[in-house]
Amino acid sequence: MSELQQDQRSEKPRFSPEARQEIEGIYKRYPEAYRQSAVMPILHLAQREFGGWLSPEVLAYIAEYMDIPAMRVYEVATFYTMYNLKPVGKYHVQVCTNISCWLCGSDMVMGSLAEKLKVKGGETSEDGRFTLTEVECLGACVNAPMMQINDDYYEDLTPEKVAEAIDRLP
Amino acid sequence: MSQTSTIKVVYKNIHLENSHTLAVAEAQGTYSTAAKVLAMSRQEVIDEVKKSGIRGRGGAGFPAGLKWSFIPQDDPRPKYLICNADEGEPGTCKDREILRHDPHLLIEGMIIAAYAVGAERGYIYIRGEFVREAERLQSAIDEAYQAGHLGDNIQGKGIRFELNVHRGAGAYVCGEETGLIESLEGKKGQPRLKPPFPANIGLWGCPTVINNVETLTSIPDILANGGEWYAGLGVAKSSGTKLFSISGHVNKPGVHEVELGIPLKTLLNDYAGGVRGGWENLKGVIPGGSSTPILTADICAEVTMDYDGLAKAGSMMGAGSVIVLDKSVCIVRAIARLSRFYRHESCGQCTPCREGTGWLAQTMERIESGRGTHQDIDLLLDVCVNIQGKTICALGDAAAMPVVGAIKAFRDEFVHHVEHGRCMVG
């Protein structure tokens, strides 16, 4: 039995061979003596690999993998808002409600989404497909109001565009 | 100076189809300036940028050439160049356009800057949410390596520059240069005390230059046309062109490049389609991003968009992020929204900011919801006095300035909230 299969049986987090190869590429971006710098890209990668969030087990595994103290990984993971420390839905719908979006109708966007997805801000739908989050400025102010679903921006929103964006998701 | 300038420095290519590709960029002459610059001496390059008078376009407005000259050239330590692409201040979205549509011009600017300061390795620290922009940037970097514009022997001239993208992960404070360095070192992005400045002790303890995306993208044209040419654009002490992102209550929000010194009224009317409902419907403008004090409509009619003009009007250029508010807006609610942002983004490292931003957000929320008192208005000003100038980085000041500015300009709205328990505007 291969090492990979053993780990799957014990449910211990483990990077795929592709991810390990990607990590080797990440390490090359920084001088050998400053491997700690790779922790942020590796956390991004791990979040993608392990279901969209970072469990305590995943954080411990990253520390072990990178050979750095677990607290160094934990303090980075907890400082930045893009690292999810709780499970999120398949689609993480993040609505900017900061000033430019607020001036241009972010209340409408939140309202439309809450009605359509049947969740409030901060909640995940019962089927696990959607998590709706109100976020700070996403930096697309001239195209307000806007939202982000996973890695993509949806800009110049109207109630119709909000509904269309959700309906088009696979 | 022409008020409707057609001179484009940063935005000269982005209207073209596939402007993000190497083929289109090279056809427009991108990388040809770098090729010429690599034959100049480093000091000549720095002198030309000094002559241009360009000030950092990220918000602080520090002269870029002077910043480069602080890097100790006889120092044996490696030098680093960082592009600050952590655009995150509410109202600010100009750099994203460059990252999406003209990444090669930014790379060329970085090659020139790296050569000038002697850096052989550089990073573009891009805000984490800009996933697609980071991908596009990486594609451009890959293309530039393949074409020999980056790497061990740039354009066959024996000069080395290695460039990488580093994504942030959702922390506004990482736009502050030392917070950015901490983050790039793989830590919490908590700013450092200065001095020492990054020019001496920066990334991994080495001399480091950090410039904004827009600043670096301006560099190729400055070197191609000469510093004096650039200094002739704009107005005294505010040379050159600037990107202004205009959002909020205008008919055509957008990002426009104009010469500095343009009247705000011209900028809004000629470039942004005018204020929603007409100029008479204007209540105020936040001229440089959420941290800059709001200007009342009567000041907006007169003010020019340059560093001195905005300072005289009691505000700041910031990143050139113009947020327009019409008469339907409750100023108290608008500022309360901003205070919530700064509380959320305070890194928690120093007490005046950590506690002060919380006090501001709570007090603003109390007044906005109709539970405030007259003493709360004075309390806000008192808290601001105890934040401003007393924190490690400028985030504390950024949290305080909009509150102080709004009370100064629209105190009657705060008083109305306290006395009537609701907005003046209904």
Coordinates of C-alpha atoms in Angstrom, one line a residue:
Chain A
M1 CA 0.0 0.0 0.0
S2 CA 1.4 3.4 -1.0
E3 CA 2.0 6.2 1.5
L4 CA -0.7 8.3 -0.1
Q5 CA -3.3 5.5 0.3
Q6 CA -2.4 5.0 4.0
D7 CA -2.9 8.7 4.7
Q8 CA -6.3 8.7 2.9
R9 CA -7.4 5.9 5.2
S10 CA -6.2 7.7 8.3
E11 CA -7.8 10.9 7.0
K12 CA -4.7 12.9 7.7
P13 CA -4.4 15.9 5.4
R14 CA -1.8 15.3 2.7
F15 CA -0.8 17.4 -0.3
S16 CA -1.4 15.7 -3.7
P17 CA 1.7 15.1 -5.8
E18 CA 0.6 18.0 -8.0
A19 CA 0.4 20.3 -5.0
R20 CA 3.8 19.2 -3.8
Q21 CA 5.2 20.1 -7.2
E22 CA 3.5 23.5 -7.0
I23 CA 5.0 24.0 -3.6
E24 CA 8.5 23.4 -4.9
G25 CA 7.8 26.1 -7.4
I26 CA 6.6 28.5 -4.7
Y27 CA 9.8 27.9 -2.6
K28 CA 11.9 28.9 -5.6
R29 CA 10.4 32.4 -5.5
Y30 CA 12.2 33.2 -2.3
P31 CA 15.8 32.9 -1.2
E32 CA 16.6 29.5 0.4
A33 CA 17.1 31.1 3.8
Y34 CA 13.7 32.7 3.9
R35 CA 11.3 29.8 3.4
Q36 CA 8.8 31.3 5.8
S37 CA 7.8 33.7 3.1
A38 CA 6.2 30.8 1.3
V39 CA 3.6 30.3 4.1
M40 CA 1.0 32.6 2.5
P41 CA 1.0 31.1 -0.9
I42 CA 1.0 27.6 0.6
L43 CA -2.0 28.5 2.8
H44 CA -3.8 29.7 -0.4
L45 CA -2.9 26.4 -2.0
A46 CA -4.0 24.3 1.0
Q47 CA -7.3 26.1 1.2
R48 CA -7.9 25.2 -2.4
E49 CA -6.7 21.6 -1.9
F50 CA -8.6 20.8 1.3
G51 CA -12.2 21.9 0.6
G52 CA -12.1 25.7 0.8
W53 CA -11.0 26.1 4.4
L54 CA -8.1 25.5 6.8
S55 CA -8.8 23.1 9.7
P56 CA -6.5 22.9 12.7
E57 CA -5.2 19.6 11.3
V58 CA -4.4 21.3 8.0
L59 CA -2.6 24.1 9.7
A60 CA -0.6 21.6 11.8
Y61 CA 0.2 19.7 8.6
I62 CA 1.5 22.8 6.8
A63 CA 3.8 23.6 9.8
E64 CA 5.1 20.1 9.7
Y65 CA 5.5 20.1 5.9
M66 CA 7.3 23.5 6.0
D67 CA 9.3 22.6 9.1
I68 CA 8.3 25.8 10.9
P69 CA 6.6 26.2 14.3
A70 CA 2.9 25.6 14.2
M71 CA 2.2 29.0 15.9
R72 CA 3.9 30.8 12.9
V73 CA 1.4 29.2 10.6
Y74 CA -1.5 29.7 12.9
E75 CA -0.8 33.4 13.5
V76 CA -0.7 34.1 9.7
A77 CA -3.8 32.1 9.1
T78 CA -5.8 34.0 11.7
F79 CA -4.5 37.5 10.7
Y80 CA -5.8 37.5 7.1
T81 CA -9.4 37.5 6.2
M82 CA -9.1 35.3 3.1
Y83 CA -8.1 32.3 5.0
N84 CA -11.3 30.5 6.1
L85 CA -11.0 28.9 9.5
K86 CA -14.5 27.4 9.2
P87 CA -16.1 25.5 6.3
V88 CA -17.6 27.6 3.6
G89 CA -20.1 26.7 0.9
K90 CA -19.0 25.5 -2.6
Y91 CA -19.6 29.1 -3.7
H92 CA -18.4 31.8 -1.4
V93 CA -20.4 34.9 -2.3
Q94 CA -18.8 38.0 -0.9
V95 CA -20.5 41.3 -1.2
C96 CA -18.7 44.6 -0.9
T97 CA -20.7 47.0 1.2
N98 CA -18.1 49.7 1.7
I99 CA -18.7 53.3 0.7
S100 CA -18.7 53.3 -3.1
C101 CA -20.7 50.1 -3.3
W102 CA -23.0 51.4 -0.5
L103 CA -23.6 54.6 -2.4
C104 CA -24.5 52.7 -5.5
G105 CA -26.8 50.0 -4.0
S106 CA -25.0 47.3 -2.1
D107 CA -28.0 47.0 0.2
M108 CA -29.9 45.9 -2.9
V109 CA -27.3 43.3 -3.7
M110 CA -27.3 41.9 -0.1
G111 CA -31.1 41.9 -0.2
S112 CA -31.4 40.2 -3.5
L113 CA -28.9 37.5 -2.5
A114 CA -30.5 36.9 0.9
E115 CA -33.8 36.4 -0.8
K116 CA -32.5 34.2 -3.6
L117 CA -30.1 32.0 -1.5
K118 CA -32.3 32.1 1.6
V119 CA -29.4 32.9 3.8
K120 CA -28.4 36.0 5.8
G121 CA -24.9 37.5 5.8
G122 CA -22.5 35.1 7.5
E123 CA -24.6 32.0 6.9
T124 CA -24.3 29.0 4.6
S125 CA -27.2 27.6 2.8
E126 CA -28.6 24.3 4.0
D127 CA -27.4 22.4 0.9
G128 CA -23.9 23.7 1.5
R129 CA -23.7 25.4 -1.9
F130 CA -23.6 29.0 -0.8
T131 CA -22.0 31.1 1.9
L132 CA -22.9 34.7 1.9
T133 CA -20.5 37.2 3.4
E134 CA -20.5 41.0 3.7
V135 CA -16.9 42.2 3.1
E136 CA -14.8 45.3 3.2
C137 CA -13.7 47.1 0.0
L138 CA -12.8 44.8 -2.9
G139 CA -11.2 47.5 -5.0
A140 CA -13.6 47.7 -7.9
C141 CA -15.2 51.0 -6.8
V142 CA -15.9 52.5 -10.2
N143 CA -17.9 49.4 -11.0
A144 CA -20.0 49.4 -7.9
P145 CA -22.0 47.7 -6.7
M146 CA -20.1 44.4 -7.0
M147 CA -19.5 41.0 -5.5
Q148 CA -17.0 38.2 -5.6
I149 CA -18.0 34.6 -6.1
N150 CA -14.9 32.4 -5.4
D151 CA -12.2 33.9 -7.6
D152 CA -14.4 36.0 -9.9
Y153 CA -15.7 39.6 -9.7
Y154 CA -19.2 40.5 -10.7
E155 CA -19.5 44.2 -11.3
D156 CA -22.1 47.0 -12.1
L157 CA -24.7 44.8 -10.4
T158 CA -28.5 45.1 -10.7
P159 CA -31.0 42.8 -9.2
E160 CA -31.2 41.0 -12.5
K161 CA -27.5 40.6 -12.9
V162 CA -27.3 39.2 -9.3
A163 CA -29.9 36.6 -10.1
E164 CA -28.3 35.8 -13.4
A165 CA -24.9 35.3 -11.8
I166 CA -26.3 32.9 -9.3
D167 CA -28.3 31.0 -11.9
R168 CA -25.3 30.5 -14.1
L169 CA -23.2 28.7 -11.5
P170 CA -22.9 25.0 -12.3
Chain B
M1 CA -1.9 73.4 -18.9
S2 CA -4.7 71.9 -20.9
Q3 CA -7.7 71.1 -18.7
T4 CA -8.7 68.3 -21.0
S5 CA -5.3 66.8 -21.5
T6 CA -4.8 64.1 -24.0
I7 CA -1.3 63.2 -22.8
K8 CA -1.2 59.7 -21.6
V9 CA 1.7 58.2 -19.6
V10 CA 0.1 55.3 -17.7
Y11 CA -2.9 54.7 -19.9
K12 CA -1.3 55.0 -23.3
N13 CA -1.9 51.3 -24.2
I14 CA -4.9 50.1 -22.3
H15 CA -7.5 51.0 -24.9
L16 CA -6.0 48.5 -27.3
E17 CA -7.3 45.0 -27.9
N18 CA -5.2 42.4 -26.0
S19 CA -3.1 45.2 -24.5
H20 CA -2.0 42.8 -21.8
T21 CA -0.1 40.6 -24.2
L22 CA 3.6 40.9 -25.0
A23 CA 3.0 41.1 -28.7
V24 CA 0.7 44.2 -28.4
A25 CA 3.0 45.7 -25.7
E26 CA 6.1 45.3 -27.8
A27 CA 4.4 46.7 -30.8
Q28 CA 3.7 49.8 -28.8
G29 CA 7.3 50.1 -27.8
T30 CA 7.2 48.6 -24.4
Y31 CA 10.6 47.3 -23.2
S32 CA 12.4 49.6 -25.7
T33 CA 12.9 52.2 -23.1
A34 CA 14.4 49.7 -20.7
A35 CA 16.8 48.6 -23.4
K36 CA 18.1 52.2 -23.7
V37 CA 18.1 52.8 -19.9
L38 CA 20.3 49.7 -19.3
A39 CA 23.1 51.6 -21.2
M40 CA 22.9 54.6 -18.9
S41 CA 24.6 54.8 -15.5
R42 CA 22.4 54.1 -12.5
Q43 CA 23.0 57.7 -11.2
E44 CA 21.8 59.1 -14.5
V45 CA 18.6 57.1 -14.3
I46 CA 17.9 58.3 -10.7
D47 CA 18.7 61.9 -11.7
E48 CA 16.2 61.8 -14.5
V49 CA 13.5 60.5 -12.2
K50 CA 14.4 63.2 -9.6
K51 CA 14.1 65.8 -12.4
S52 CA 10.6 64.6 -13.3
G53 CA 9.4 65.5 -9.8
I54 CA 7.1 62.4 -9.7
R55 CA 5.7 61.8 -6.3
G56 CA 4.6 58.3 -5.2
R57 CA 1.1 57.6 -6.5
G58 CA 0.2 55.2 -3.7
G59 CA -1.0 57.9 -1.3
A60 CA 2.0 59.2 0.6
G61 CA 3.3 61.4 -2.2
F62 CA 7.0 61.0 -1.4
P63 CA 9.3 61.9 -4.3
A64 CA 10.2 58.7 -6.1
G65 CA 13.6 59.7 -7.3
L66 CA 14.6 60.8 -3.8
K67 CA 13.4 57.4 -2.4
W68 CA 15.6 55.6 -4.9
S69 CA 18.6 57.7 -4.0
F70 CA 18.4 56.5 -0.4
I71 CA 19.5 53.0 -1.3
P72 CA 23.1 52.6 -0.3
Q73 CA 25.0 51.6 -3.4
D74 CA 28.2 50.6 -1.7
D75 CA 26.4 48.2 0.6
P76 CA 27.3 44.5 0.0
R77 CA 23.8 43.3 1.0
P78 CA 21.3 42.3 -1.8
K79 CA 18.8 45.0 -2.7
Y80 CA 15.1 44.4 -3.3
L81 CA 12.4 46.2 -5.3
I82 CA 8.8 45.7 -4.4
C83 CA 5.8 46.9 -6.3
N84 CA 2.9 47.7 -4.0
A85 CA -0.2 46.4 -5.7
D86 CA -2.1 45.9 -2.5
E87 CA -4.8 48.3 -3.6
G88 CA -7.4 48.3 -0.8
E89 CA -8.5 51.7 0.4
P90 CA -12.2 52.3 -0.2
G91 CA -12.7 54.3 -3.4
T92 CA -9.4 53.2 -4.9
C93 CA -9.3 51.0 -7.9
K94 CA -6.9 52.5 -10.4
D95 CA -4.0 50.1 -10.2
R96 CA -6.3 47.2 -10.9
E97 CA -6.8 48.6 -14.4
I98 CA -3.0 48.6 -15.0
L99 CA -2.6 45.1 -13.7
R100 CA -5.4 43.9 -16.0
H101 CA -4.7 45.8 -19.1
D102 CA -1.0 46.8 -19.2
P103 CA 1.1 44.5 -17.0
H104 CA 4.1 44.7 -19.4
L105 CA 4.4 48.5 -18.9
L106 CA 4.6 47.8 -15.1
I107 CA 7.2 45.1 -15.6
E108 CA 9.3 47.5 -17.8
G109 CA 9.0 50.2 -15.1
M110 CA 10.2 47.6 -12.5
I111 CA 13.2 46.6 -14.7
I112 CA 14.2 50.3 -14.9
A113 CA 13.7 50.9 -11.2
A114 CA 15.5 47.7 -10.3
Y115 CA 18.5 48.7 -12.4
A116 CA 18.6 52.2 -10.9
V117 CA 18.7 50.9 -7.3
G118 CA 20.8 47.8 -8.0
A119 CA 18.1 45.2 -7.2
E120 CA 18.4 41.8 -8.7
R121 CA 15.2 40.4 -7.3
G122 CA 11.8 42.0 -7.1
Y123 CA 8.2 41.2 -6.0
I124 CA 4.8 42.4 -6.9
Y125 CA 2.7 42.2 -3.8
I126 CA -0.8 42.1 -5.1
R127 CA -3.9 42.1 -2.9
G128 CA -5.2 38.6 -2.5
E129 CA -8.7 39.2 -3.9
F130 CA -7.3 40.1 -7.2
V131 CA -7.0 36.5 -8.3
R132 CA -7.6 37.0 -12.0
E133 CA -5.3 40.1 -12.0
A134 CA -2.5 38.0 -10.4
E135 CA -3.0 35.3 -13.0
R136 CA -2.7 37.9 -15.8
L137 CA 0.4 39.4 -14.2
Q138 CA 2.0 36.0 -13.9
S139 CA 1.3 35.3 -17.6
A140 CA 3.0 38.6 -18.5
I141 CA 6.0 37.8 -16.3
D142 CA 6.3 34.4 -18.0
E143 CA 6.2 36.0 -21.4
A144 CA 8.8 38.6 -20.3
Y145 CA 11.1 35.8 -19.2
Q146 CA 10.7 34.0 -22.4
A147 CA 11.5 37.1 -24.4
G148 CA 14.6 37.8 -22.3
H149 CA 13.3 41.0 -20.7
L150 CA 13.6 39.3 -17.3
G151 CA 16.2 36.8 -16.0
D152 CA 19.9 36.4 -15.7
N153 CA 21.0 38.3 -18.8
I154 CA 18.3 41.0 -19.6
Q155 CA 18.3 41.8 -23.3
G156 CA 21.8 40.4 -23.5
K157 CA 23.3 43.2 -21.3
G158 CA 24.5 41.0 -18.5
I159 CA 22.1 42.4 -16.0
R160 CA 20.0 40.2 -13.7
F161 CA 16.5 40.8 -12.5
E162 CA 14.1 38.1 -11.2
L163 CA 10.5 39.1 -10.6
N164 CA 7.8 37.2 -8.7
V165 CA 4.2 37.7 -7.7
H166 CA 3.2 37.4 -4.1
R167 CA -0.5 37.4 -3.2
G168 CA -1.8 39.0 -0.1
A169 CA -4.8 37.5 1.8
G170 CA -7.2 40.3 2.7
A171 CA -5.5 42.8 5.1
Y172 CA -5.7 46.5 4.2
V173 CA -2.8 47.3 6.5
C174 CA -0.4 45.4 4.2
G175 CA -0.6 48.4 1.8
E176 CA 1.5 50.2 4.4
E177 CA 5.1 49.5 3.2
T178 CA 6.5 47.9 6.4
G179 CA 3.3 45.9 6.9
L180 CA 3.8 44.7 3.4
I181 CA 7.3 43.7 4.1
E182 CA 6.3 41.7 7.2
S183 CA 3.6 40.0 5.1
L184 CA 6.1 39.2 2.4
E185 CA 8.3 37.7 5.0
G186 CA 5.5 35.3 5.8
K187 CA 4.2 36.9 9.0
K188 CA 1.2 38.9 10.2
G189 CA 1.3 42.2 8.3
Q190 CA 1.9 44.4 11.3
P191 CA 3.8 47.6 10.4
R192 CA 7.2 48.3 11.8
L193 CA 8.4 51.3 13.6
K194 CA 10.4 53.7 11.3
P195 CA 13.3 54.4 11.4
P196 CA 14.9 52.2 10.3
F197 CA 13.4 52.9 6.9
P198 CA 13.1 50.1 4.3
A199 CA 15.9 51.8 2.2
N200 CA 18.2 50.6 4.9
I201 CA 16.5 47.7 6.7
G202 CA 13.7 46.4 4.4
L203 CA 12.9 43.0 3.1
W204 CA 14.9 40.3 5.0
G205 CA 16.9 43.1 6.6
C206 CA 18.2 44.4 3.3
P207 CA 17.9 47.7 1.4
T208 CA 14.5 47.8 -0.2
V209 CA 12.5 50.2 -2.4
I210 CA 8.7 50.0 -2.5
N211 CA 6.8 51.9 -5.2
N212 CA 3.2 51.9 -6.1
V213 CA 1.9 50.3 -9.4
E214 CA 1.0 53.7 -11.0
T215 CA 4.4 55.2 -10.0
L216 CA 6.4 52.4 -11.6
T217 CA 4.2 52.4 -14.7
S218 CA 5.0 56.1 -15.2
I219 CA 8.7 55.4 -15.2
P220 CA 9.2 54.2 -18.8
D221 CA 7.8 57.4 -20.3
I222 CA 9.8 59.6 -17.9
L223 CA 13.0 57.9 -19.1
A224 CA 11.9 57.9 -22.7
N225 CA 11.0 61.6 -22.8
G226 CA 13.2 62.9 -20.1
G227 CA 12.5 64.1 -16.6
E228 CA 12.1 67.7 -17.7
W229 CA 9.3 66.7 -20.1
Y230 CA 7.4 65.1 -17.2
A231 CA 8.0 68.0 -14.9
G232 CA 6.4 70.2 -17.5
L233 CA 3.1 68.3 -17.1
G234 CA 0.8 69.2 -14.3
V235 CA 1.5 72.1 -12.0
A236 CA 4.4 73.2 -9.6
K237 CA 5.1 70.6 -6.9
S238 CA 2.5 68.3 -8.6
S239 CA 4.1 67.3 -11.8
G240 CA 2.9 64.8 -14.3
T241 CA -0.4 63.0 -14.9
K242 CA -2.4 61.1 -12.4
L243 CA -5.1 58.4 -12.5
F244 CA -8.3 59.4 -10.7
S245 CA -10.9 56.7 -9.9
I246 CA -14.2 58.5 -9.7
S247 CA -16.9 56.5 -7.9
G248 CA -20.2 57.1 -6.2
H249 CA -22.9 59.5 -7.4
V250 CA -21.6 60.5 -10.8
N251 CA -23.3 59.6 -14.1
K252 CA -20.2 57.8 -15.5
P253 CA -18.0 56.3 -12.8
G254 CA -14.5 55.4 -14.1
V255 CA -10.8 55.7 -14.0
H256 CA -9.2 58.6 -15.9
E257 CA -5.7 59.9 -16.5
V258 CA -5.4 63.7 -16.4
E259 CA -2.7 66.2 -15.7
L260 CA -2.4 67.2 -12.0
G261 CA -3.9 70.5 -11.2
I262 CA -7.2 69.9 -13.0
P263 CA -10.1 71.6 -11.3
L264 CA -12.3 69.0 -9.5
K265 CA -15.4 70.4 -11.2
T266 CA -13.8 69.8 -14.6
L267 CA -12.8 66.3 -13.6
L268 CA -16.3 65.4 -12.6
N269 CA -18.1 67.2 -15.4
D270 CA -15.8 66.4 -18.3
Y271 CA -14.7 62.9 -17.4
A272 CA -17.3 61.4 -15.1
G273 CA -20.5 62.7 -16.8
G274 CA -21.3 65.1 -14.0
V275 CA -22.9 64.7 -10.6
R276 CA -26.0 62.6 -10.5
G277 CA -28.9 65.1 -10.6
G278 CA -26.6 68.0 -11.6
W279 CA -23.9 70.0 -9.9
E280 CA -26.5 71.6 -7.6
N281 CA -27.2 68.1 -6.2
L282 CA -23.6 67.7 -4.9
K283 CA -23.2 67.4 -1.2
G284 CA -19.5 66.6 -0.9
V285 CA -16.5 64.8 -2.3
I286 CA -14.0 62.6 -0.6
P287 CA -11.2 63.5 -2.9
G288 CA -8.4 61.0 -2.4
G289 CA -9.8 57.8 -0.9
S290 CA -11.7 57.0 2.3
S291 CA -8.9 58.3 4.6
T292 CA -9.0 61.9 3.2
P293 CA -11.3 64.5 4.7
I294 CA -14.5 65.3 2.9
L295 CA -14.8 68.5 1.0
T296 CA -18.1 70.5 0.9
A297 CA -19.8 71.4 -2.4
D298 CA -18.7 75.0 -2.3
I299 CA -15.0 74.0 -1.9
C300 CA -15.5 71.3 -4.6
A301 CA -16.4 74.1 -7.0
E302 CA -13.0 75.8 -6.5
V303 CA -10.4 73.2 -5.6
T304 CA -7.8 71.9 -8.0
M305 CA -6.6 68.3 -7.9
D306 CA -3.0 68.6 -7.0
Y307 CA -1.1 68.0 -3.7
D308 CA -1.0 71.7 -2.7
G309 CA -4.5 72.5 -3.9
L310 CA -6.0 69.7 -1.9
A311 CA -3.9 70.5 1.2
K312 CA -5.0 74.1 1.1
A313 CA -8.6 72.9 0.9
G314 CA -8.1 70.9 4.1
S315 CA -7.8 67.5 2.5
M316 CA -5.3 65.3 0.7
M317 CA -4.5 63.7 -2.7
G318 CA -4.2 60.2 -1.3
A319 CA -4.4 57.7 -4.1
G320 CA -6.6 60.0 -6.3
S321 CA -9.7 58.2 -5.4
V322 CA -12.6 60.6 -5.8
I323 CA -15.8 59.5 -4.0
V324 CA -18.8 61.7 -4.9
L325 CA -21.8 62.0 -2.5
D326 CA -25.0 63.7 -3.6
K327 CA -27.6 65.3 -1.4
S328 CA -29.4 62.0 -0.7
V329 CA -26.5 60.8 1.5
C330 CA -26.5 61.0 5.3
I331 CA -22.9 62.0 6.1
V332 CA -23.1 60.5 9.5
R333 CA -24.0 57.1 8.0
A334 CA -21.3 57.4 5.4
I335 CA -18.6 58.1 7.9
A336 CA -19.9 55.4 10.3
R337 CA -19.4 53.0 7.4
L338 CA -15.8 54.1 7.0
S339 CA -15.2 53.9 10.8
R340 CA -16.4 50.3 10.7
F341 CA -13.8 49.6 8.0
Y342 CA -10.9 51.1 9.9
R343 CA -11.9 49.1 13.1
H344 CA -12.0 46.0 11.0
E345 CA -8.6 46.7 9.4
S346 CA -6.6 47.9 12.4
C347 CA -3.9 45.3 12.9
G348 CA -4.2 45.5 16.7
Q349 CA -0.6 46.2 17.3
C350 CA -0.7 49.6 19.0
T351 CA -3.2 50.7 21.6
P352 CA -4.3 54.1 20.2
C353 CA -5.3 52.5 16.9
R354 CA -6.7 49.2 18.2
E355 CA -8.8 50.9 20.9
G356 CA -9.3 54.2 19.2
T357 CA -10.8 52.7 16.0
G358 CA -13.2 50.7 18.1
W359 CA -14.2 53.8 20.0
L360 CA -14.8 55.7 16.8
A361 CA -16.8 52.9 15.2
Q362 CA -19.0 52.4 18.3
T363 CA -19.5 56.1 18.8
M364 CA -20.3 56.8 15.2
E365 CA -22.7 53.8 15.2
R366 CA -24.4 55.2 18.4
I367 CA -24.9 58.6 16.9
E368 CA -26.0 57.2 13.5
S369 CA -28.6 55.0 15.2
G370 CA -30.0 58.0 17.1
R371 CA -28.7 57.0 20.5
G372 CA -25.9 59.5 20.6
T373 CA -25.4 62.6 22.8
H374 CA -23.8 66.0 22.2
Q375 CA -20.9 64.7 24.3
D376 CA -20.4 61.9 21.8
I377 CA -19.5 64.4 19.1
D378 CA -16.8 65.9 21.3
L379 CA -15.8 62.4 22.3
L380 CA -15.2 61.6 18.7
L381 CA -12.9 64.6 18.3
D382 CA -11.1 63.7 21.6
V383 CA -10.5 60.1 20.5
C384 CA -9.1 61.4 17.2
V385 CA -6.7 63.7 19.0
N386 CA -5.5 60.6 20.9
I387 CA -5.0 58.5 17.8
Q388 CA -3.5 61.0 15.3
G389 CA 0.3 61.0 15.3
K390 CA 0.5 58.4 18.1
T391 CA 0.5 55.1 16.2
I392 CA 3.2 53.0 14.5
C393 CA 1.7 53.5 11.0
A394 CA -0.7 55.8 9.3
L395 CA -3.8 53.6 9.7
G396 CA -4.7 55.4 12.9
D397 CA -4.5 58.8 11.2
A398 CA -6.5 57.4 8.3
A399 CA -9.3 56.3 10.7
A400 CA -9.4 59.7 12.4
M401 CA -9.1 62.1 9.5
P402 CA -12.5 61.4 7.9
V403 CA -14.3 61.7 11.2
V404 CA -12.6 65.0 12.1
G405 CA -13.2 66.3 8.5
A406 CA -16.9 65.3 8.6
I407 CA -17.5 67.0 11.9
K408 CA -15.8 70.1 10.8
A409 CA -17.7 70.3 7.5
F410 CA -21.1 68.8 8.5
R411 CA -21.4 69.2 12.2
D412 CA -25.0 70.2 11.8
E413 CA -25.8 66.7 10.6
F414 CA -24.2 65.2 13.7
V415 CA -26.2 67.5 15.9
H416 CA -29.4 66.7 14.0
H417 CA -28.8 63.0 14.6
V418 CA -28.3 63.6 18.3
E419 CA -31.3 66.0 18.8
H420 CA -33.8 64.2 16.5
G421 CA -32.5 60.6 16.6
R422 CA -32.5 60.4 12.8
C423 CA -30.9 61.6 9.6
M424 CA -31.3 65.1 8.3
V425 CA -31.8 63.8 4.8
G426 CA -34.7 61.5 5.8

